XYZ file of C-alpha atoms in Angstrom:
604
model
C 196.103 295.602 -9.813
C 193.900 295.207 -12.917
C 192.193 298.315 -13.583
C 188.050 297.878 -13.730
C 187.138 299.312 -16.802
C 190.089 297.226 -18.487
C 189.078 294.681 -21.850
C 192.641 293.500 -22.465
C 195.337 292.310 -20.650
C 198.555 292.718 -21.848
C 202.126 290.757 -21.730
C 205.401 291.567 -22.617
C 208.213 288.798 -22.701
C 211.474 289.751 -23.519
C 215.384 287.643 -23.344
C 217.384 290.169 -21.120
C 220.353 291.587 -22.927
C 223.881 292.042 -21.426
C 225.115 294.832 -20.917
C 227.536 296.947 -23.278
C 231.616 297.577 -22.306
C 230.612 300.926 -22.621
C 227.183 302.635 -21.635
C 225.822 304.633 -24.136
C 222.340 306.300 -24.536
C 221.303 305.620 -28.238
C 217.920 307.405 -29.472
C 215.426 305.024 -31.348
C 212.807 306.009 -33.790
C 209.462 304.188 -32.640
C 207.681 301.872 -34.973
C 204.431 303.647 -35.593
C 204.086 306.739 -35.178
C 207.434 308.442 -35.011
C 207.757 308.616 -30.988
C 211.258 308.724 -30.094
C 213.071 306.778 -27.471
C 216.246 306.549 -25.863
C 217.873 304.006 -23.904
C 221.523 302.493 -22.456
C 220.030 298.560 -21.763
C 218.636 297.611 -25.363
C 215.640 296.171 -23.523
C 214.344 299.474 -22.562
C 213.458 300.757 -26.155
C 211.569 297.925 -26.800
C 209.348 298.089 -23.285
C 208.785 301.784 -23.658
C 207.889 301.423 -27.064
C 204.641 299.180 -25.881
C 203.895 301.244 -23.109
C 203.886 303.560 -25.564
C 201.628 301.917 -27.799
C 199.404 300.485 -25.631
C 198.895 303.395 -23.354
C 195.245 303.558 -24.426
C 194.895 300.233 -23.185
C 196.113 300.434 -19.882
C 200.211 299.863 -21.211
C 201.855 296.456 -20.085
C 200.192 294.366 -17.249
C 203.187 292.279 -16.843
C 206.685 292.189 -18.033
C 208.012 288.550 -18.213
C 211.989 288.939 -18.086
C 213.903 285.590 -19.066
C 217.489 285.933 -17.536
C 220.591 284.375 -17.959
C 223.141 284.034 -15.901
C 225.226 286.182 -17.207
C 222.625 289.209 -17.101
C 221.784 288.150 -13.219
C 225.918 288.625 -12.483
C 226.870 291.577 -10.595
C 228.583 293.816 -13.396
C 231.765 295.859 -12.299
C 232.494 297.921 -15.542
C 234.652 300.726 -14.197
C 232.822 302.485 -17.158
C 229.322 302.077 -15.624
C 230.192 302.686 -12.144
C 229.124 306.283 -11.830
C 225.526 305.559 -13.384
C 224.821 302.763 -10.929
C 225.985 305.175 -8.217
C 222.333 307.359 -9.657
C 220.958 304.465 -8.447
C 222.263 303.905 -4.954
C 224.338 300.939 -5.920
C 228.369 300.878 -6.558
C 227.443 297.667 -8.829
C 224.325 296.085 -10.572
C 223.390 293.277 -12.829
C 221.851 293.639 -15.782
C 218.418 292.784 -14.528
C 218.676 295.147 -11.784
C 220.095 297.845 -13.995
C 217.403 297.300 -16.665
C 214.359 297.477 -13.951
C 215.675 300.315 -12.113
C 215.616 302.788 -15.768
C 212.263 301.495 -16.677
C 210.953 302.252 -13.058
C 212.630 305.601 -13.371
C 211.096 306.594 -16.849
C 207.793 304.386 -16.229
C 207.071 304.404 -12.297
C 203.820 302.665 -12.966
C 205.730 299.680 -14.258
C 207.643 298.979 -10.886
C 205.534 296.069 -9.557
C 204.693 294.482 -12.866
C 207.751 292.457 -13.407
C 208.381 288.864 -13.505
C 211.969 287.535 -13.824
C 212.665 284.063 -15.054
C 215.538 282.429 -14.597
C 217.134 280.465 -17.270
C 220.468 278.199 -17.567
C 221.756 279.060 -21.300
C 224.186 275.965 -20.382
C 221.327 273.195 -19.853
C 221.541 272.115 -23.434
C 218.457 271.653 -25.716
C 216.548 269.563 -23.412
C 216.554 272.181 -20.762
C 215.367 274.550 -23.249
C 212.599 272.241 -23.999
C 211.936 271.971 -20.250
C 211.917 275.916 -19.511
C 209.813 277.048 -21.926
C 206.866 274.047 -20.660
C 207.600 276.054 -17.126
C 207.480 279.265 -18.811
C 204.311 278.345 -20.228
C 203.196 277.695 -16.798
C 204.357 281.026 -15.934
C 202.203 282.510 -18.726
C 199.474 280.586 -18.406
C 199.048 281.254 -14.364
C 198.888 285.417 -15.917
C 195.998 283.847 -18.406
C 193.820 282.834 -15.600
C 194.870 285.505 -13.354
C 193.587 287.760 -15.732
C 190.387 286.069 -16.685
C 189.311 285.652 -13.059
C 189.653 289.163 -12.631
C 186.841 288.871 -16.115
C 189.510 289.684 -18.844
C 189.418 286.840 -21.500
C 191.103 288.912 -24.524
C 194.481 288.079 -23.158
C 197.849 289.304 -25.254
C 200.929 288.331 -25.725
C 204.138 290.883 -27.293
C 207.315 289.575 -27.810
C 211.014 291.703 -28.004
C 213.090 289.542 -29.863
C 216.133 292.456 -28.882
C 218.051 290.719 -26.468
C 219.339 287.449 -24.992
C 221.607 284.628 -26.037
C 221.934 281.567 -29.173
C 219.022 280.228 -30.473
C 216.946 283.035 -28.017
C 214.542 283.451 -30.967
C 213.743 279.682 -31.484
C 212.786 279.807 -28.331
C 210.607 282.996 -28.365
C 208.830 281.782 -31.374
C 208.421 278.015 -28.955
C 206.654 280.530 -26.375
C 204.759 282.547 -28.870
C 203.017 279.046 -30.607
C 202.712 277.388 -26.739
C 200.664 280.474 -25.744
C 199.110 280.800 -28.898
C 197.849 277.312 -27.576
C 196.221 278.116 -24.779
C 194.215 280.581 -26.327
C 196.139 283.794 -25.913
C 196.784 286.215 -28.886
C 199.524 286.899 -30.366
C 200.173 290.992 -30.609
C 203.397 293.256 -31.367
C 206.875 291.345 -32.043
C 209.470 293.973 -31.955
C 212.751 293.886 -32.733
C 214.955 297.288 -31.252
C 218.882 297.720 -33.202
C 220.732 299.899 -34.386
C 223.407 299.719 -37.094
C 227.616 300.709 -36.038
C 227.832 304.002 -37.843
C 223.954 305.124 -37.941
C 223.396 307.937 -35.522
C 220.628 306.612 -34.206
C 218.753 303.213 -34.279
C 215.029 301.997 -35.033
C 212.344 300.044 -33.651
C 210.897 297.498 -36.273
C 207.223 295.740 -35.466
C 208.111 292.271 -37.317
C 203.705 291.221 -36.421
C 203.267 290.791 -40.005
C 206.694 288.324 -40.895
C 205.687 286.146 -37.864
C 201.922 286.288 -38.871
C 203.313 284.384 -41.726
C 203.286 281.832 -39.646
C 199.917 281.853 -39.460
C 198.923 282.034 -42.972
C 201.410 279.043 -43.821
C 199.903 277.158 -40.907
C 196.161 277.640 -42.168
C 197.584 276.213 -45.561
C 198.482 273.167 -44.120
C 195.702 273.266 -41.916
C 193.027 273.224 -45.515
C 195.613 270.899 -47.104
C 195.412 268.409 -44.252
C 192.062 268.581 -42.812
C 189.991 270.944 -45.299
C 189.422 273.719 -42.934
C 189.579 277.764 -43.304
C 189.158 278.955 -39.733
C 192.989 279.923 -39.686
C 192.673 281.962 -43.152
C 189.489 283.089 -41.979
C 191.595 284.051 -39.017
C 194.902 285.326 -40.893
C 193.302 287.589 -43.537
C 189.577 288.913 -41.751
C 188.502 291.353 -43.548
C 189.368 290.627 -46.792
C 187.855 293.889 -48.604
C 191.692 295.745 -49.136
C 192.357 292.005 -51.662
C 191.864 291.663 -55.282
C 188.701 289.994 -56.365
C 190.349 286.521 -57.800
C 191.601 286.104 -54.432
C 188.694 286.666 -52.732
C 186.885 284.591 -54.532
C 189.443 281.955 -53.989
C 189.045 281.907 -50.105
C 185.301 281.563 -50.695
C 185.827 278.790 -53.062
C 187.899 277.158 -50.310
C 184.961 278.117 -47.646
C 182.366 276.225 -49.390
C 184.468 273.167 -50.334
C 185.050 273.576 -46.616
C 181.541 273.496 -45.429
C 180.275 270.919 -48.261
C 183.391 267.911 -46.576
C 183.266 269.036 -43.256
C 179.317 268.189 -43.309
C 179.820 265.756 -45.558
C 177.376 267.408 -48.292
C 177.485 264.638 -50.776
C 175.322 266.260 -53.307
C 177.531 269.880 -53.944
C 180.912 268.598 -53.328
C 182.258 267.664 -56.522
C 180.564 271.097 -57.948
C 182.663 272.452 -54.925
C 185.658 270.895 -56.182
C 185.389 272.010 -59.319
C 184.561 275.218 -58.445
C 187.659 275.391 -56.215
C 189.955 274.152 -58.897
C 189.131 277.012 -60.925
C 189.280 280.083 -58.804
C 193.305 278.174 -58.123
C 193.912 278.744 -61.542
C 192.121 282.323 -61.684
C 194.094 283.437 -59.050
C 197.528 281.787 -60.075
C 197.852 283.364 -63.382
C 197.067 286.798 -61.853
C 199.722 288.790 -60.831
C 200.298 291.883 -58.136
C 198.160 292.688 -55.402
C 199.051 293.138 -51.698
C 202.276 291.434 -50.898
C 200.299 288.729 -48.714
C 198.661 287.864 -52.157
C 201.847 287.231 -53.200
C 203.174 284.940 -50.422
C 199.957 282.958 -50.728
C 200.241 282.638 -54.740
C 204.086 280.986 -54.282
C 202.441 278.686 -51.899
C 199.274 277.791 -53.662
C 201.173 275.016 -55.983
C 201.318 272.780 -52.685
C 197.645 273.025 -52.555
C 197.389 272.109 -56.533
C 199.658 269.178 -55.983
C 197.726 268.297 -53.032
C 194.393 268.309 -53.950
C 195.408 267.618 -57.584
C 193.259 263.931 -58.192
C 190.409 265.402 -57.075
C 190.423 268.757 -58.962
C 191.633 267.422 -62.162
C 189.825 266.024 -65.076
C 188.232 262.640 -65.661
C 185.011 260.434 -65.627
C 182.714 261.568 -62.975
C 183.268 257.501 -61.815
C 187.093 258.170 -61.477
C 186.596 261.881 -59.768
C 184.494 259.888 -57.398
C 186.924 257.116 -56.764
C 189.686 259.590 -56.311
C 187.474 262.066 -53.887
C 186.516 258.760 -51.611
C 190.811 257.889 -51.708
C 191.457 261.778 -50.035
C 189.011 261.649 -47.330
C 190.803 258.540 -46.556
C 194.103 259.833 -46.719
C 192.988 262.745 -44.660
C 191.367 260.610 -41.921
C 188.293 261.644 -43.162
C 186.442 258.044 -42.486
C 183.180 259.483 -41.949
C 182.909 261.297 -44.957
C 184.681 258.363 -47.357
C 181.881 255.901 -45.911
C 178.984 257.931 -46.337
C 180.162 258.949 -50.138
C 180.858 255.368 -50.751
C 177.313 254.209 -49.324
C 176.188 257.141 -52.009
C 178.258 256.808 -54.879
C 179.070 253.155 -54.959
C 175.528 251.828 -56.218
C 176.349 254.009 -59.496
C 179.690 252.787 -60.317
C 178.404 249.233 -59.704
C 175.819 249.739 -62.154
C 177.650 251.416 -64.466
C 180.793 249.022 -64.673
C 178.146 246.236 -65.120
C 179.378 244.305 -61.910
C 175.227 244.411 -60.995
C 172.954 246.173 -63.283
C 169.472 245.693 -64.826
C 167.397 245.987 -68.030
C 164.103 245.862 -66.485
C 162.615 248.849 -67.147
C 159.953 248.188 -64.800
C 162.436 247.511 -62.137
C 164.441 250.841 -62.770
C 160.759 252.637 -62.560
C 160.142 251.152 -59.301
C 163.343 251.991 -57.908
C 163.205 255.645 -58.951
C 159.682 255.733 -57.674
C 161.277 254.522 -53.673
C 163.955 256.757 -54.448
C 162.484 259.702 -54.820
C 160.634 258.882 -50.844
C 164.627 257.998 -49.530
C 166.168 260.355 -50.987
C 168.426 258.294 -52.794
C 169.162 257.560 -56.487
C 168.076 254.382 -58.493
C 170.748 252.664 -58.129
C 171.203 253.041 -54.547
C 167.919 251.812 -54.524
C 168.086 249.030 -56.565
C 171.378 247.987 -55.054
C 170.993 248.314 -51.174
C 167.361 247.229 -51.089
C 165.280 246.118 -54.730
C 163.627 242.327 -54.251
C 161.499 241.273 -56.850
C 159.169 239.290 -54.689
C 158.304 242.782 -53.194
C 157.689 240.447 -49.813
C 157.538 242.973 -47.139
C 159.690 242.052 -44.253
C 158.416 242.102 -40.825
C 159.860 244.597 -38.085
C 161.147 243.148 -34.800
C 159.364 243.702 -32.244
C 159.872 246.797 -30.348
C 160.433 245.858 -26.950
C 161.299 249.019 -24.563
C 158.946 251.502 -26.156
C 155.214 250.739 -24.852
C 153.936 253.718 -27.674
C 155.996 251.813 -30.376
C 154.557 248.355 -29.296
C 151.038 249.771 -29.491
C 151.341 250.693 -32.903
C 153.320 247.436 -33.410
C 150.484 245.612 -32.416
C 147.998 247.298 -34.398
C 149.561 246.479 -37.280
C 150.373 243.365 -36.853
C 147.090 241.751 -34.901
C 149.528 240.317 -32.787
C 147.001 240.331 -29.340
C 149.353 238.336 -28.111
C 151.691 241.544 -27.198
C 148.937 243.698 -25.420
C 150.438 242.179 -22.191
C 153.488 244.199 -22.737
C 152.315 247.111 -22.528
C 151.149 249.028 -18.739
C 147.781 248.165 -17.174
C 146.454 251.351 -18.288
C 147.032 251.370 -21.800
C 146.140 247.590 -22.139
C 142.128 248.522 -21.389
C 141.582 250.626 -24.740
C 143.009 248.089 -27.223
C 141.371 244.889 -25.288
C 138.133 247.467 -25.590
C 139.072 248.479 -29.391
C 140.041 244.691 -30.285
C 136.604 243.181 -28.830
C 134.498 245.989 -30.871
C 136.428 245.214 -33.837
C 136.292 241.777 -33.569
C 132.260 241.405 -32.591
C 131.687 243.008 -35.975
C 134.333 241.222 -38.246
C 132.008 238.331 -39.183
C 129.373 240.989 -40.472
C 132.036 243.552 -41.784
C 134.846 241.731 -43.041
C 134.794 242.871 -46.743
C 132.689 245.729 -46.421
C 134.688 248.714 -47.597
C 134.430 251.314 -44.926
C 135.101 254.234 -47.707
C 131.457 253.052 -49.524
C 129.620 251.096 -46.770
C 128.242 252.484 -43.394
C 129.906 250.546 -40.085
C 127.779 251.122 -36.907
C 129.950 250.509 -33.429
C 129.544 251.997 -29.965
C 133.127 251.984 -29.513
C 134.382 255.820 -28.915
C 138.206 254.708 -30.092
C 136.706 252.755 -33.293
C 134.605 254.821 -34.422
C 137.329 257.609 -34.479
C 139.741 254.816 -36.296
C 136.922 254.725 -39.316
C 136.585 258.656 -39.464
C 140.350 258.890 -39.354
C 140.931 256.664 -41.774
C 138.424 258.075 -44.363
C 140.158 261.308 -43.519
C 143.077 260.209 -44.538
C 142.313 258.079 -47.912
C 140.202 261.072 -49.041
C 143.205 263.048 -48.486
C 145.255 260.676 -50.874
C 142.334 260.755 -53.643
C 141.604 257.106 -52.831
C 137.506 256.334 -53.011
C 137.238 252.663 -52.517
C 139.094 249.764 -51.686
C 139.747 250.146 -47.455
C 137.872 247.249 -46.205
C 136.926 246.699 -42.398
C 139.120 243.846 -41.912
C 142.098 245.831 -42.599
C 141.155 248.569 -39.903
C 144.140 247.948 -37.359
C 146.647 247.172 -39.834
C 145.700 250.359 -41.200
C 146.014 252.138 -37.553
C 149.456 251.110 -37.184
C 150.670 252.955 -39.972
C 149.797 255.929 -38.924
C 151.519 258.698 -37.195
C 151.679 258.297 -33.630
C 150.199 261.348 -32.813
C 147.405 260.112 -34.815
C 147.016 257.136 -33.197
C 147.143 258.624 -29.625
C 144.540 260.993 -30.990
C 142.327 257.927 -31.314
C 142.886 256.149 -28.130
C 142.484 259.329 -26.546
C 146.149 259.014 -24.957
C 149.085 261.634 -23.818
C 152.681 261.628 -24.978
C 153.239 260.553 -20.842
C 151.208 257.978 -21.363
C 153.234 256.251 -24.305
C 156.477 257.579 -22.958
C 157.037 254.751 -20.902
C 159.103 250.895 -20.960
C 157.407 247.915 -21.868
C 157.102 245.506 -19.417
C 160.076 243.459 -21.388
C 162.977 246.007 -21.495
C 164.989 246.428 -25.199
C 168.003 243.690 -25.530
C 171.199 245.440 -25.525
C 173.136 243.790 -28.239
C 176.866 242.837 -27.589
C 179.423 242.941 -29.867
C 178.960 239.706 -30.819
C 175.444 239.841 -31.496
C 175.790 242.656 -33.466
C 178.514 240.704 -35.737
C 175.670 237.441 -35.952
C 172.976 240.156 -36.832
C 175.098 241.319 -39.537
C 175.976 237.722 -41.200
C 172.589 237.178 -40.988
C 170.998 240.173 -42.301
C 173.638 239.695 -45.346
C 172.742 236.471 -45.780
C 168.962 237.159 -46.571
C 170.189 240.333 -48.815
C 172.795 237.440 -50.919
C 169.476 234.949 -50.995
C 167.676 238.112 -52.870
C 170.513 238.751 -55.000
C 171.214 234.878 -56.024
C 167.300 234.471 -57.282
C 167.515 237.771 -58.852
C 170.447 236.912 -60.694
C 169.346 233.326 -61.426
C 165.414 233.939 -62.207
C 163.958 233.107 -65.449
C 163.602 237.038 -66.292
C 166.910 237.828 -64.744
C 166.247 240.970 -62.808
C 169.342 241.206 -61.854
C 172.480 240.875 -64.223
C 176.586 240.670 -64.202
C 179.510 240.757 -66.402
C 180.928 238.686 -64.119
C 180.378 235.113 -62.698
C 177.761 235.842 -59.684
C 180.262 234.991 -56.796
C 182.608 237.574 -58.558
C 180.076 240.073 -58.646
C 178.754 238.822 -55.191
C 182.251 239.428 -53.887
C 181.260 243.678 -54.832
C 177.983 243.284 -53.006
C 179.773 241.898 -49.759
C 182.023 244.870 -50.212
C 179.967 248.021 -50.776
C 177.222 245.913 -47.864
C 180.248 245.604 -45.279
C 181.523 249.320 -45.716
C 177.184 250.282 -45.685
C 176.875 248.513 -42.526
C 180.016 249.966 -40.910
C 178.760 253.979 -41.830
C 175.417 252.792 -40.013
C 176.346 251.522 -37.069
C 179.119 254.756 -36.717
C 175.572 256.848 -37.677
C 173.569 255.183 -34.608
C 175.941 255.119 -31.556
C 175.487 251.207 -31.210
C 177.845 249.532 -28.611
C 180.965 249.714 -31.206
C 182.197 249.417 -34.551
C 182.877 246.295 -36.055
C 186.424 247.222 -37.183
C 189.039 249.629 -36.092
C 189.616 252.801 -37.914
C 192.362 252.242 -39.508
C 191.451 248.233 -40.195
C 188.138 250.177 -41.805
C 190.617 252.609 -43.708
C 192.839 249.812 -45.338
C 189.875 247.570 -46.106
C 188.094 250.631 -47.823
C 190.997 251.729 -49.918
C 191.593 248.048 -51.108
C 187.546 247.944 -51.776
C 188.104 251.722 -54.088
C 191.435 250.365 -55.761
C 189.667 246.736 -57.040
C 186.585 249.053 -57.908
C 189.305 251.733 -60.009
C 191.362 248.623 -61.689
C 187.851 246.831 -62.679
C 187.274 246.991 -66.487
C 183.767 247.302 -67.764
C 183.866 244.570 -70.835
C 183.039 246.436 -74.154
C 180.571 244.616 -75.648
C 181.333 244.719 -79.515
């Protein structure tokens, strides 16, 4: 029975020992706060010792006892006879033994064992196979216990007793449990030397909790994540400064991959790579300070390309190579699609010396958040043609704006009944006074229509350009193209429309691409992108120039457009990728290595 006002539910597991030739009662100092205990069965320190220590808790819930079958055998010691006669019996097993003095000293106990049986003879593959069943075992107490509303569920281990390899085994159970979300608490270890006159209980929590720490090492060194050091050390106010300091470092380097924060992570990295060295050459400090300082070299050799020295274009090469190597694809495509433009341009492979085309790149940039050369790379025509958007089929308030702003009447059919009457009424308005109008600029010039929705268009619109400073130069004819750039709250304003209203399908639904539409979409969006590149190179001013032949230099583009497109398409959730992950991976790494071995010519 689980008592109510209960938080924590508690577990004992312990490898049943044999019993002795001889019975002897041997007294054991406790582990924390002096308690003595005595016992015959070397088991029974080690349960009264938790009951003991976890008597303001409630003491043991269950008591998991793994038995051989030796310690289930009937034991016929003429020795022990007379103490098994105490207990009504003229012979006992060790099990039976064992439960009978706990019950005696612990009544309360008596109907919270569990025995397990175990064949010490089955070889390592039944070992492998009892502890998955004994994690069934364990795992039935788990959900037991959090029906019953406990979730903080515990798990103490007595490595005392049992047979060869008993404490591989334990420490199999401990990390299975561990698994399924139940916490680790006291390991305990009850002996007693030959000629000492009595023997001691040792809690060994903080030599397996090494573990732990070693675990969250390789956890940061594989994946970049803290959450077991956060979970090892908590409160981290007893530890020297350097180190804490250290684990923040780590934090933040943490934070700045795992959401791939392109701008702060090589400050991150360099950040990190000092408070290493900081804390390396410092010496004393708890002992766990200690452990983690002969361990930290791991971490340096690890993470030793991206913390050391070197051209900000090689630190970025080499930070794009370990999120690969860590699986990190996400975060190597989007710092590739970032950082790539830059090395381009500054290895010469595609660069410019128009300063007018560097100003109008920074001035986009600046709007997309992205630098010049991103910019100039991903998107920069010199024809500054302005390339029309497909048509948004599937989204009737999309389509309305659509067809504001590009005339195209011809759509209005698209949309539902209802939402067709306002722009038929809007267009005919418009139109009736387009002859007159035309170049009159609505900013200087007074326009007279009965329309409700035009006349709100005009006020709207001289809203807006007197909020941008502009005084002339928005002419009547422009009016809808005008509309359609708007936001579409805006626009809905003006048509006197809901959000319900526009929330709703066109009459044509969206195309769902398939793969292989997605892959002709592709070849044919690069395809217009190499036309704008080949004239740029090629025209008389040469916005565009190379180092390299242009096919040579064209091969980069492909590159740096390929792994662009593949971040994209992973971004927006569209049917699938166009390569496998670890296709992606190689064809990146290639892409970084010709990028690393790629010698800017030094022009003498």
């Amino acid at each position: 029975m689980i008592l109510l006002d209960k938080k924590t539910y508690n577990i004992m597991i312990a490898f049943v020992s044999s019993l002795p030739r001889i019975p002897e009662t041997v007294e054991y100092s406790g582990a924390d706060d002096g308690t003595a205990f005595c016992g015959i069965q070397t088991n029974e320190a080690g349960i009264y010792q938790l009951q003991h220590s976890l008597r303001e808790a409630g003491g043991l819930d269950r008591i998991i006892l793994v038995t051989s079958k030796a310690v289930r055998e009937t034991h016929l010691g003429e020795a022990w006879k007379s103490l098994f006669e105490e207990y009504g019996c003229p012979a006992m097993s060790a099990i039976g033994f064992l439960k009978e003095r706990v019950k005696e000293k612990h009544p309360e106990l008596a109907e919270r064992f569990e025995e397990s049986a175990f064949d010490e003879d089955a070889g390592t593959e039944g070992a492998m196979r009892y502890i998955a069943a004994l994690g069934d075992v364990i795992q039935r107490e788990q959900e037991a216990a959090e029906a019953a509303g406990l979730h903080d569920i515990v798990l103490h281990a007595d490595m005392t007793g049992g047979f060869r390899h008993t404490s591989m085994m334990m420490l199999a159970i401990m990390q299975l449990s561990k698994y399924m979300g139940i916490r680790i608490g006291h390991v305990l270890y009850a002996g007693k030397d030959r000629n000492a006159p009595k023997g001691n209980i040792v809690f060994a929590d903080d030599i397996h909790r090494m573990f732990d720490m070693i675990a969250g090492m390789d956890e940061f060194q594989k994946y970049g994540s803290v959450q077991a050091l956060d979970e090892y050390f908590g409160d981290t106010r007893a530890y020297s400064e350097p180190f804490r300091s250290l684990l923040g470092a780590m934090r933040s380097f943490s934070d700045a991959i795992r959401i791939c924060r392109t701008s702060i992570i090589e400050k991150e990295l360099e950040s990190l790579g000092e408070h290493i060295r900081v804390f390396r050459n410092q010496s004393g400090g708890p002992i766990q300070e200690e452990l983690f300082r002969r361990i930290i070299r791991v971490l340096e050799r690890e993470y030793g390309t991206v913390l050391g020295s070197g051209t900000s274009e090689e630190r970025r090469l080499n930070i794009i190579a370990w999120c690969l190597r860590k699986k990190f694809l996400q975060q190597a495509m989007t710092l590739c699609t970032e950082w790539i433009p830059q090395i381009i341009v500054d290895k010469r492979i595609c660069y410019t010396e128009d300063i007018f085309a560097m100003r109008s790149c920074r001035k986009k940039a600046k709007s997309s958040l992205r630098s010049w050369q991103q910019e100039f790379i991903i998107s920069h025509d010199s024809t500054n043609s302005q390339k029309e958007e497909k048509i948004p089929y599937g989204d009737a308030g999309d389509m309305f704006r659509y067809i504001l702003k590009y005339n195209r009447n011809d759509l209005i059919a698209e949309l539902p009944e209802d939402l067709q009457k306002p722009l038929h009424s809007f267009f005919h308005a418009y139109n009736s006074k387009l002859g007159v109008y035309a170049n009159k600029d609505i900013l200087l010039d007074s326009i007279n229509t009965n329309n409700a929705s035009l006349r709100r268009a005009i006020d709207q619109l001289k809203k807006s350009a007197k909020q941008q400073k502009q005084v002339k130069g928005l002419f009547y004819r422009l009016i809808p193209e005008r509309l359609g750039f708007l936001s579409e709250a805006l626009v809905m304003k003006i048509f006197s429309l809901s959000a319900a209203d526009i929330a709703r399908p066109t009459k044509t639904s969206a195309p769902q691409p398939t793969v292989e539409d997605l892959r002709a979409q592709r070849e044919e969006k690069w395809a217009n992108r190499e036309a704008d590149y080949r004239r740029m190179f090629s025209d008389s001013n040469r916005i565009m120039r190379s180092d390299l032949p242009p096919d040579e230099a064209l091969a980069y583009l492909r590159g740096y457009f390929d792994i662009r497109e593949e971040r994209n398409q992973s971004n927006h959730a569209v049917v699938t990728a166009d390569q496998e992950s670890s296709k992606l991976e190689k064809t990146i790494t290639a892409y970084i290595e010709k990028l690393r071995a790629y010698q800017r010519a030094v022009t003498p």
